[in-house]
mmCIF file of C-alpha atoms in Angstrom:
data_model
loop_
_atom_site.group_PDB
_atom_site.id
_atom_site.type_symbol
_atom_site.label_atom_id
_atom_site.label_comp_id
_atom_site.label_asym_id
_atom_site.label_seq_id
_atom_site.Cartn_x
_atom_site.Cartn_y
_atom_site.Cartn_z
ATOM 1 C CA MET I 749 -47.321 22.415 -3.330
ATOM 2 C CA LYS I 750 -44.501 22.369 -5.835
ATOM 3 C CA ILE I 751 -41.901 19.652 -5.930
ATOM 4 C CA THR I 752 -38.387 20.581 -4.805
ATOM 5 C CA LEU I 753 -34.903 19.854 -6.097
ATOM 6 C CA GLU I 754 -34.149 17.991 -2.875
ATOM 7 C CA GLU I 755 -37.070 15.634 -3.455
ATOM 8 C CA MET I 756 -35.857 14.947 -6.977
ATOM 9 C CA GLN I 757 -32.336 14.319 -5.652
ATOM 10 C CA VAL I 758 -33.665 11.790 -3.147
ATOM 11 C CA PHE I 759 -35.729 10.037 -5.820
ATOM 12 C CA LEU I 760 -32.741 9.737 -8.200
ATOM 13 C CA ALA I 761 -30.425 8.635 -5.404
ATOM 14 C CA VAL I 762 -32.858 5.841 -4.522
ATOM 15 C CA VAL I 763 -33.125 4.807 -8.173
ATOM 16 C CA ASP I 764 -29.347 4.823 -8.667
ATOM 17 C CA SER I 765 -28.430 3.083 -5.410
ATOM 18 C CA GLY I 766 -31.384 0.683 -5.275
ATOM 19 C CA THR I 767 -32.302 1.218 -1.612
ATOM 20 C CA LEU I 768 -33.494 4.001 0.665
ATOM 21 C CA THR I 769 -30.689 3.268 3.126
ATOM 22 C CA ALA I 770 -27.945 3.594 0.513
ATOM 23 C CA ALA I 771 -29.543 6.739 -0.908
ATOM 24 C CA ALA I 772 -29.751 8.309 2.542
ATOM 25 C CA GLU I 773 -26.081 7.549 3.243
ATOM 26 C CA GLN I 774 -25.106 9.039 -0.110
ATOM 27 C CA LEU I 775 -27.054 12.233 0.625
ATOM 28 C CA GLY I 776 -26.071 12.507 4.282
ATOM 29 C CA GLN I 777 -29.659 11.964 5.476
ATOM 30 C CA THR I 778 -31.447 9.445 7.654
ATOM 31 C CA ALA I 779 -33.359 6.632 5.965
ATOM 32 C CA SER I 780 -36.589 7.893 7.530
ATOM 33 C CA GLY I 781 -35.930 11.395 6.193
ATOM 34 C CA ALA I 782 -35.302 10.085 2.686
ATOM 35 C CA SER I 783 -38.474 7.990 2.900
ATOM 36 C CA ARG I 784 -40.526 11.048 3.888
ATOM 37 C CA SER I 785 -39.077 13.054 0.978
ATOM 38 C CA LEU I 786 -39.995 10.290 -1.448
ATOM 39 C CA SER I 787 -43.509 10.025 -0.031
ATOM 40 C CA ARG I 788 -44.008 13.798 -0.281
ATOM 41 C CA LEU I 789 -42.880 13.718 -3.906
ATOM 42 C CA GLU I 790 -45.336 10.961 -4.813
ATOM 43 C CA SER I 791 -48.093 12.763 -2.937
ATOM 44 C CA LYS I 792 -47.451 16.021 -4.802
ATOM 45 C CA LEU I 793 -47.407 14.211 -8.135
ATOM 46 C CA ALA I 794 -50.432 12.112 -7.159
ATOM 47 C CA THR I 795 -48.784 8.996 -8.563
ATOM 48 C CA THR I 796 -46.615 6.067 -7.532
ATOM 49 C CA LEU I 797 -43.033 6.352 -8.777
ATOM 50 C CA LEU I 798 -41.560 3.282 -7.087
ATOM 51 C CA ARG I 799 -43.021 -0.099 -6.175
ATOM 52 C CA ARG I 800 -41.668 -1.292 -2.844
ATOM 53 C CA THR I 801 -41.071 -5.056 -2.648
ATOM 54 C CA THR I 802 -39.440 -7.025 0.154
ATOM 55 C CA ARG I 803 -36.112 -7.063 -1.670
ATOM 56 C CA ARG I 804 -35.910 -3.951 -3.812
ATOM 57 C CA LEU I 805 -37.540 -0.872 -5.262
ATOM 58 C CA GLU I 806 -38.824 -0.985 -8.849
ATOM 59 C CA LEU I 807 -39.715 1.938 -11.095
ATOM 60 C CA THR I 808 -43.270 2.241 -12.344
ATOM 61 C CA GLU I 809 -43.911 3.555 -15.859
ATOM 62 C CA GLU I 810 -44.594 6.968 -14.324
ATOM 63 C CA GLY I 811 -41.358 6.657 -12.372
ATOM 64 C CA MET I 812 -39.353 5.949 -15.533
ATOM 65 C CA ALA I 813 -40.816 9.004 -17.246
ATOM 66 C CA PHE I 814 -40.186 11.191 -14.211
ATOM 67 C CA ARG I 815 -36.622 9.885 -13.824
ATOM 68 C CA ALA I 816 -35.599 11.141 -17.267
ATOM 69 C CA GLN I 817 -37.077 14.596 -16.712
ATOM 70 C CA ALA I 818 -35.738 14.910 -13.171
ATOM 71 C CA ARG I 819 -32.245 13.953 -14.288
ATOM 72 C CA ASP I 820 -32.321 16.577 -17.020
ATOM 73 C CA ILE I 821 -33.462 19.224 -14.532
ATOM 74 C CA LEU I 822 -30.773 18.422 -11.967
ATOM 75 C CA ASP I 823 -28.107 18.247 -14.660
ATOM 76 C CA SER I 824 -29.212 21.691 -15.880
ATOM 77 C CA VAL I 825 -28.986 23.080 -12.349
ATOM 78 C CA GLU I 826 -25.490 21.661 -11.943
ATOM 79 C CA ARG I 827 -24.406 23.187 -15.250
ATOM 80 C CA LEU I 828 -25.849 26.534 -14.227
ATOM 81 C CA GLU I 829 -24.007 26.449 -10.909
ATOM 82 C CA GLU I 830 -20.810 25.578 -12.707
ATOM 83 C CA GLN I 831 -21.237 28.394 -15.215
ATOM 84 C CA MET I 832 -21.782 30.924 -12.439
ATOM 85 C CA ALA I 833 -18.733 29.656 -10.586
ATOM 86 C CA ALA I 834 -16.690 29.761 -13.789
ATOM 87 C CA ARG I 835 -17.438 33.474 -14.021
ATOM 88 C CA GLN I 836 -15.540 33.785 -10.771
ATOM 89 C CA GLY I 837 -12.711 31.619 -12.089
ATOM 90 C CA GLN I 838 -13.452 28.682 -9.785
ATOM 91 C CA PRO I 839 -14.682 25.171 -10.822
ATOM 92 C CA ALA I 840 -17.748 24.140 -8.850
ATOM 93 C CA GLY I 841 -20.509 21.558 -8.644
ATOM 94 C CA VAL I 842 -20.759 17.840 -7.962
ATOM 95 C CA LEU I 843 -17.997 15.692 -9.460
ATOM 96 C CA ARG I 844 -18.620 11.951 -9.513
ATOM 97 C CA VAL I 845 -15.425 9.900 -9.826
ATOM 98 C CA ASP I 846 -15.314 6.126 -10.249
ATOM 99 C CA ALA I 847 -12.317 3.789 -10.043
ATOM 100 C CA ALA I 848 -11.446 0.234 -9.111
ATOM 101 C CA SER I 849 -10.928 -0.121 -5.344
ATOM 102 C CA PRO I 850 -7.120 -0.537 -5.458
ATOM 103 C CA PHE I 851 -6.540 2.561 -7.602
ATOM 104 C CA MET I 852 -8.994 4.567 -5.514
ATOM 105 C CA LEU I 853 -7.329 3.541 -2.244
ATOM 106 C CA HIS I 854 -3.669 3.683 -3.233
ATOM 107 C CA VAL I 855 -3.613 6.591 -5.702
ATOM 108 C CA VAL I 856 -6.739 8.753 -5.612
ATOM 109 C CA VAL I 857 -7.533 8.931 -1.880
ATOM 110 C CA PRO I 858 -4.059 10.217 -0.841
ATOM 111 C CA LEU I 859 -4.492 13.112 -3.309
ATOM 112 C CA ILE I 860 -8.012 14.169 -2.296
ATOM 113 C CA ALA I 861 -7.023 16.541 0.529
ATOM 114 C CA GLY I 862 -4.787 18.562 -1.796
ATOM 115 C CA TYR I 863 -7.456 18.705 -4.490
ATOM 116 C CA ARG I 864 -10.144 19.888 -2.068
ATOM 117 C CA GLU I 865 -7.852 22.563 -0.713
ATOM 118 C CA ARG I 866 -7.239 23.865 -4.241
ATOM 119 C CA TYR I 867 -10.863 23.520 -5.454
ATOM 120 C CA PRO I 868 -13.133 23.891 -2.393
ATOM 121 C CA ALA I 869 -16.266 24.567 -4.471
ATOM 122 C CA VAL I 870 -16.172 21.095 -6.097
ATOM 123 C CA GLN I 871 -18.211 18.477 -4.232
ATOM 124 C CA LEU I 872 -16.650 15.052 -4.740
ATOM 125 C CA GLU I 873 -18.548 11.768 -4.832
ATOM 126 C CA LEU I 874 -16.237 8.733 -5.038
ATOM 127 C CA SER I 875 -17.397 5.249 -6.038
ATOM 128 C CA ASN I 876 -15.669 1.911 -6.537
ATOM 129 C CA ASN I 877 -16.392 -0.543 -9.341
ATOM 130 C CA GLU I 878 -13.995 -3.295 -10.277
ATOM 131 C CA GLY I 879 -15.242 -3.548 -13.865
ATOM 132 C CA PHE I 880 -16.150 -1.070 -16.583
ATOM 133 C CA ILE I 881 -19.392 0.826 -16.021
ATOM 134 C CA ASP I 882 -21.850 2.835 -18.082
ATOM 135 C CA LEU I 883 -20.985 6.413 -17.175
ATOM 136 C CA LEU I 884 -24.420 7.756 -18.057
ATOM 137 C CA GLU I 885 -26.330 5.044 -16.226
ATOM 138 C CA ARG I 886 -24.239 5.485 -13.074
ATOM 139 C CA ARG I 887 -24.192 9.291 -13.400
ATOM 140 C CA THR I 888 -20.399 9.246 -13.349
ATOM 141 C CA ASP I 889 -18.465 12.270 -14.629
ATOM 142 C CA VAL I 890 -15.035 10.679 -14.887
ATOM 143 C CA ALA I 891 -13.827 7.103 -14.477
ATOM 144 C CA LEU I 892 -10.234 6.007 -13.941
ATOM 145 C CA ARG I 893 -9.618 2.858 -15.932
ATOM 146 C CA ILE I 894 -6.658 0.519 -15.937
ATOM 147 C CA GLY I 895 -5.945 -1.467 -19.094
ATOM 148 C CA GLU I 896 -6.694 -1.073 -22.768
ATOM 149 C CA LEU I 897 -9.789 0.955 -23.670
ATOM 150 C CA LYS I 898 -12.399 -0.321 -26.122
ATOM 151 C CA ASP I 899 -15.226 2.246 -25.920
ATOM 152 C CA SER I 900 -14.651 4.795 -28.709
ATOM 153 C CA THR I 901 -17.511 7.005 -27.465
ATOM 154 C CA LEU I 902 -15.360 8.069 -24.529
ATOM 155 C CA HIS I 903 -12.702 10.721 -24.401
ATOM 156 C CA ALA I 904 -9.542 9.394 -22.726
ATOM 157 C CA ARG I 905 -6.756 11.337 -21.036
ATOM 158 C CA PRO I 906 -3.636 9.250 -20.266
ATOM 159 C CA ILE I 907 -2.638 9.500 -16.616
ATOM 160 C CA GLY I 908 0.277 7.087 -16.615
ATOM 161 C CA ARG I 909 1.091 3.418 -16.750
ATOM 162 C CA SER I 910 1.762 0.757 -14.151
ATOM 163 C CA ARG I 911 4.141 -2.188 -14.366
ATOM 164 C CA LEU I 912 3.127 -5.749 -13.544
ATOM 165 C CA ARG I 913 5.236 -7.966 -11.271
ATOM 166 C CA VAL I 914 4.928 -11.450 -9.790
ATOM 167 C CA LEU I 915 5.107 -11.221 -6.011
ATOM 168 C CA ALA I 916 4.896 -13.236 -2.819
ATOM 169 C CA SER I 917 5.278 -12.630 0.892
ATOM 170 C CA PRO I 918 8.554 -13.656 2.573
ATOM 171 C CA GLU I 919 6.517 -15.977 4.833
ATOM 172 C CA TYR I 920 5.136 -17.844 1.829
ATOM 173 C CA LEU I 921 8.618 -18.202 0.326
ATOM 174 C CA VAL I 922 9.940 -19.597 3.607
ATOM 175 C CA ARG I 923 7.322 -22.347 3.483
ATOM 176 C CA HIS I 924 7.624 -22.945 -0.274
ATOM 177 C CA ARG I 925 10.787 -22.846 -2.321
ATOM 178 C CA ALA I 926 10.815 -19.798 -4.592
ATOM 179 C CA PRO I 927 10.205 -20.706 -8.258
ATOM 180 C CA GLN I 928 13.312 -20.605 -10.412
ATOM 181 C CA ARG I 929 11.547 -20.730 -13.780
ATOM 182 C CA ALA I 930 8.031 -20.237 -15.095
ATOM 183 C CA ARG I 931 7.225 -23.939 -15.199
ATOM 184 C CA ASP I 932 7.832 -24.138 -11.438
ATOM 185 C CA LEU I 933 4.581 -22.239 -10.940
ATOM 186 C CA ASP I 934 2.715 -25.539 -11.336
ATOM 187 C CA CYS I 935 3.916 -26.413 -7.829
ATOM 188 C CA HIS I 936 2.680 -23.203 -6.221
ATOM 189 C CA ALA I 937 -0.583 -21.668 -5.067
ATOM 190 C CA LEU I 938 -1.487 -18.971 -7.589
ATOM 191 C CA LEU I 939 -3.743 -16.028 -6.767
ATOM 192 C CA GLY I 940 -5.647 -14.590 -9.720
ATOM 193 C CA PHE I 941 -8.681 -12.703 -10.955
ATOM 194 C CA SER I 942 -12.116 -14.227 -11.372
ATOM 195 C CA GLN I 943 -12.656 -11.993 -14.422
ATOM 196 C CA PRO I 944 -11.655 -11.002 -16.983
ATOM 197 C CA GLU I 945 -9.335 -13.876 -17.815
ATOM 198 C CA SER I 946 -6.915 -11.481 -19.533
ATOM 199 C CA LEU I 947 -5.857 -10.283 -16.059
ATOM 200 C CA ASN I 948 -4.411 -13.742 -15.448
ATOM 201 C CA GLU I 949 -1.750 -13.215 -18.126
ATOM 202 C CA TRP I 950 1.453 -12.769 -16.150
ATOM 203 C CA PRO I 951 4.607 -10.938 -17.374
ATOM 204 C CA LEU I 952 6.370 -14.226 -18.084
ATOM 205 C CA MET I 953 6.802 -15.928 -21.427
ATOM 206 C CA ASP I 954 5.278 -19.244 -22.441
ATOM 207 C CA GLY I 955 7.020 -19.875 -25.739
ATOM 208 C CA ASP I 956 6.290 -16.857 -27.907
ATOM 209 C CA LYS I 957 3.344 -15.534 -25.884
ATOM 210 C CA ARG I 958 2.545 -14.346 -22.378
ATOM 211 C CA LEU I 959 1.929 -16.993 -19.753
ATOM 212 C CA ARG I 960 -1.726 -17.363 -18.757
ATOM 213 C CA VAL I 961 -2.021 -18.995 -15.347
ATOM 214 C CA ARG I 962 -4.836 -21.024 -13.845
ATOM 215 C CA PRO I 963 -5.362 -19.522 -10.396
ATOM 216 C CA THR I 964 -5.722 -21.754 -7.372
ATOM 217 C CA LEU I 965 -7.671 -18.991 -5.642
ATOM 218 C CA ARG I 966 -9.617 -16.280 -7.483
ATOM 219 C CA ALA I 967 -10.996 -12.867 -6.480
ATOM 220 C CA SER I 968 -12.690 -10.025 -8.351
ATOM 221 C CA SER I 969 -10.649 -7.279 -6.672
ATOM 222 C CA GLY I 970 -6.930 -6.623 -6.885
ATOM 223 C CA GLU I 971 -7.018 -5.319 -3.314
ATOM 224 C CA THR I 972 -8.405 -8.656 -2.115
ATOM 225 C CA LEU I 973 -5.618 -10.464 -3.975
ATOM 226 C CA ARG I 974 -3.037 -8.137 -2.402
ATOM 227 C CA GLN I 975 -4.302 -8.951 1.088
ATOM 228 C CA LEU I 976 -4.301 -12.671 0.301
ATOM 229 C CA ALA I 977 -0.683 -12.423 -0.853
ATOM 230 C CA LEU I 978 0.327 -10.426 2.236
ATOM 231 C CA ASP I 979 -1.184 -13.186 4.380
ATOM 232 C CA GLY I 980 1.000 -15.776 2.650
ATOM 233 C CA ASN I 981 -1.637 -17.511 0.531
ATOM 234 C CA GLY I 982 0.412 -17.741 -2.664
ATOM 235 C CA LEU I 983 1.998 -15.971 -5.625
ATOM 236 C CA VAL I 984 0.219 -13.017 -7.194
ATOM 237 C CA CYS I 985 0.668 -10.684 -10.171
ATOM 238 C CA LEU I 986 -0.233 -7.063 -9.406
ATOM 239 C CA SER I 987 0.451 -3.535 -10.608
ATOM 240 C CA ASP I 988 3.173 -1.416 -9.042
ATOM 241 C CA PHE I 989 0.780 1.369 -8.018
ATOM 242 C CA MET I 990 -0.756 -0.842 -5.328
ATOM 243 C CA THR I 991 2.330 -2.719 -4.136
ATOM 244 C CA GLY I 992 5.051 -0.042 -4.070
ATOM 245 C CA GLN I 993 5.057 0.439 -0.303
ATOM 246 C CA ASP I 994 4.726 -3.301 0.311
ATOM 247 C CA ARG I 995 7.844 -3.921 -1.777
ATOM 248 C CA ARG I 996 9.803 -1.070 -0.206
ATOM 249 C CA GLU I 997 9.027 -2.362 3.284
ATOM 250 C CA GLY I 998 9.637 -6.010 2.392
ATOM 251 C CA ARG I 999 6.107 -7.276 2.917
ATOM 252 C CA LEU I 1000 6.039 -8.490 -0.686
ATOM 253 C CA VAL I 1001 9.058 -9.481 -2.770
ATOM 254 C CA GLN I 1002 9.352 -10.013 -6.500
ATOM 255 C CA VAL I 1003 9.906 -13.544 -7.776
ATOM 256 C CA LEU I 1004 11.198 -14.662 -11.170
ATOM 257 C CA GLU I 1005 12.601 -11.163 -11.624
ATOM 258 C CA ASP I 1006 15.204 -12.140 -14.225
ATOM 259 C CA GLN I 1007 12.521 -13.848 -16.347
ATOM 260 C CA THR I 1008 9.935 -11.067 -16.049
ATOM 261 C CA VAL I 1009 9.293 -9.107 -19.233
ATOM 262 C CA PRO I 1010 8.308 -5.409 -19.016
ATOM 263 C CA VAL I 1011 4.530 -5.264 -19.217
ATOM 264 C CA PHE I 1012 2.710 -2.039 -18.371
ATOM 265 C CA GLN I 1013 -0.988 -1.364 -17.868
ATOM 266 C CA PRO I 1014 -2.132 2.043 -19.172
ATOM 267 C CA VAL I 1015 -4.112 4.231 -16.776
ATOM 268 C CA ASN I 1016 -6.647 6.623 -18.324
ATOM 269 C CA ALA I 1017 -9.205 9.124 -17.121
ATOM 270 C CA VAL I 1018 -12.290 8.687 -19.307
ATOM 271 C CA TYR I 1019 -15.401 10.809 -19.779
ATOM 272 C CA TYR I 1020 -17.952 11.421 -22.511
ATOM 273 C CA ARG I 1021 -16.855 13.534 -25.443
ATOM 274 C CA GLN I 1022 -18.043 17.118 -25.170
ATOM 275 C CA THR I 1023 -17.349 20.261 -27.184
ATOM 276 C CA ALA I 1024 -16.113 21.879 -23.991
ATOM 277 C CA ILE I 1025 -15.086 19.708 -21.063
ATOM 278 C CA ALA I 1026 -16.673 20.754 -17.770
ATOM 279 C CA ALA I 1027 -14.311 22.822 -15.634
ATOM 280 C CA ARG I 1028 -14.760 20.535 -12.627
ATOM 281 C CA ILE I 1029 -13.756 17.469 -14.698
ATOM 282 C CA ALA I 1030 -10.760 19.252 -16.216
ATOM 283 C CA SER I 1031 -9.627 20.457 -12.802
ATOM 284 C CA PHE I 1032 -9.650 16.929 -11.364
ATOM 285 C CA VAL I 1033 -8.018 15.200 -14.321
ATOM 286 C CA ASP I 1034 -5.324 17.887 -14.606
ATOM 287 C CA TYR I 1035 -4.620 17.737 -10.867
ATOM 288 C CA LEU I 1036 -4.415 13.934 -10.835
ATOM 289 C CA ALA I 1037 -2.051 13.821 -13.823
ATOM 290 C CA GLN I 1038 0.145 16.536 -12.316
ATOM 291 C CA GLN I 1039 0.375 14.874 -8.898
ATOM 292 C CA VAL I 1040 1.130 11.460 -10.377
ATOM 293 C CA ARG I 1041 3.931 13.031 -12.378
ATOM 294 C CA GLU I 1042 5.358 15.225 -9.605
ATOM 295 C CA ARG I 1043 5.184 12.671 -6.806
ATOM 296 C CA GLY I 1044 6.807 9.995 -8.907
ATOM 297 C CA LEU I 1045 4.085 7.527 -8.041
ATOM 298 C CA GLU I 1046 4.841 4.124 -9.487
ATOM 299 C CA LEU I 1047 2.961 4.641 -12.713
#
């Protein structure tokens, strides 16, 4: 019996996600179905591709060799599908998009329905990572990154920029007198990022440089910090794209507004440099940039 593309897809999904359960969810299968596919593949190849331990799955040497070949084959199939669709003037294929949770939830997700209606042949896979990722390792086609870029191997398309503000809930400000100057922050609970430390530089001046705060409570996700601020846990510094509705509806209010300096975080779509960008990537990046511009999202 010959191995199938589906069996290779299951194998790579297990390798990328780390568990059969996660791979099955990603592929829309049951865990038992994914396990049977993997077992059939190993039986056909007459070798063990993955060692199953109590905590995780580990690649054997044969598995590492097969992974590289299988990935090349599936990538070739995707390119072929895209080329055939391009002949009909329609982008197609799987498009894997990665972004930090707040940007995915507040900006990308509200635009997905419109994109799918315009490009129904593109199959979207959305993932959330708070930090920078290796696009090749995670099999990601395009990542949406907030902040300055350092990786010169990537092609970057500017999407917009987002302003930083210091905010608090009205409930917190009722219990604690609003700060009147930057040095008053020493008397307040400050919500900040666990990493990188550069995200704890607030748009306030400390002499001739930006003020870097020492958070009382830290989190890795901006969305977690937003929820903490909404629940009255302290002052927070966040981007406009994730707090616009909160500010319009009065759930969060800006503090130290007259002392805040204009600081903007750039937002870029990044992907590996290619002689010709894949149509499915171009369609998504173009659509996102257009919608951000037309809808006047706070970028």
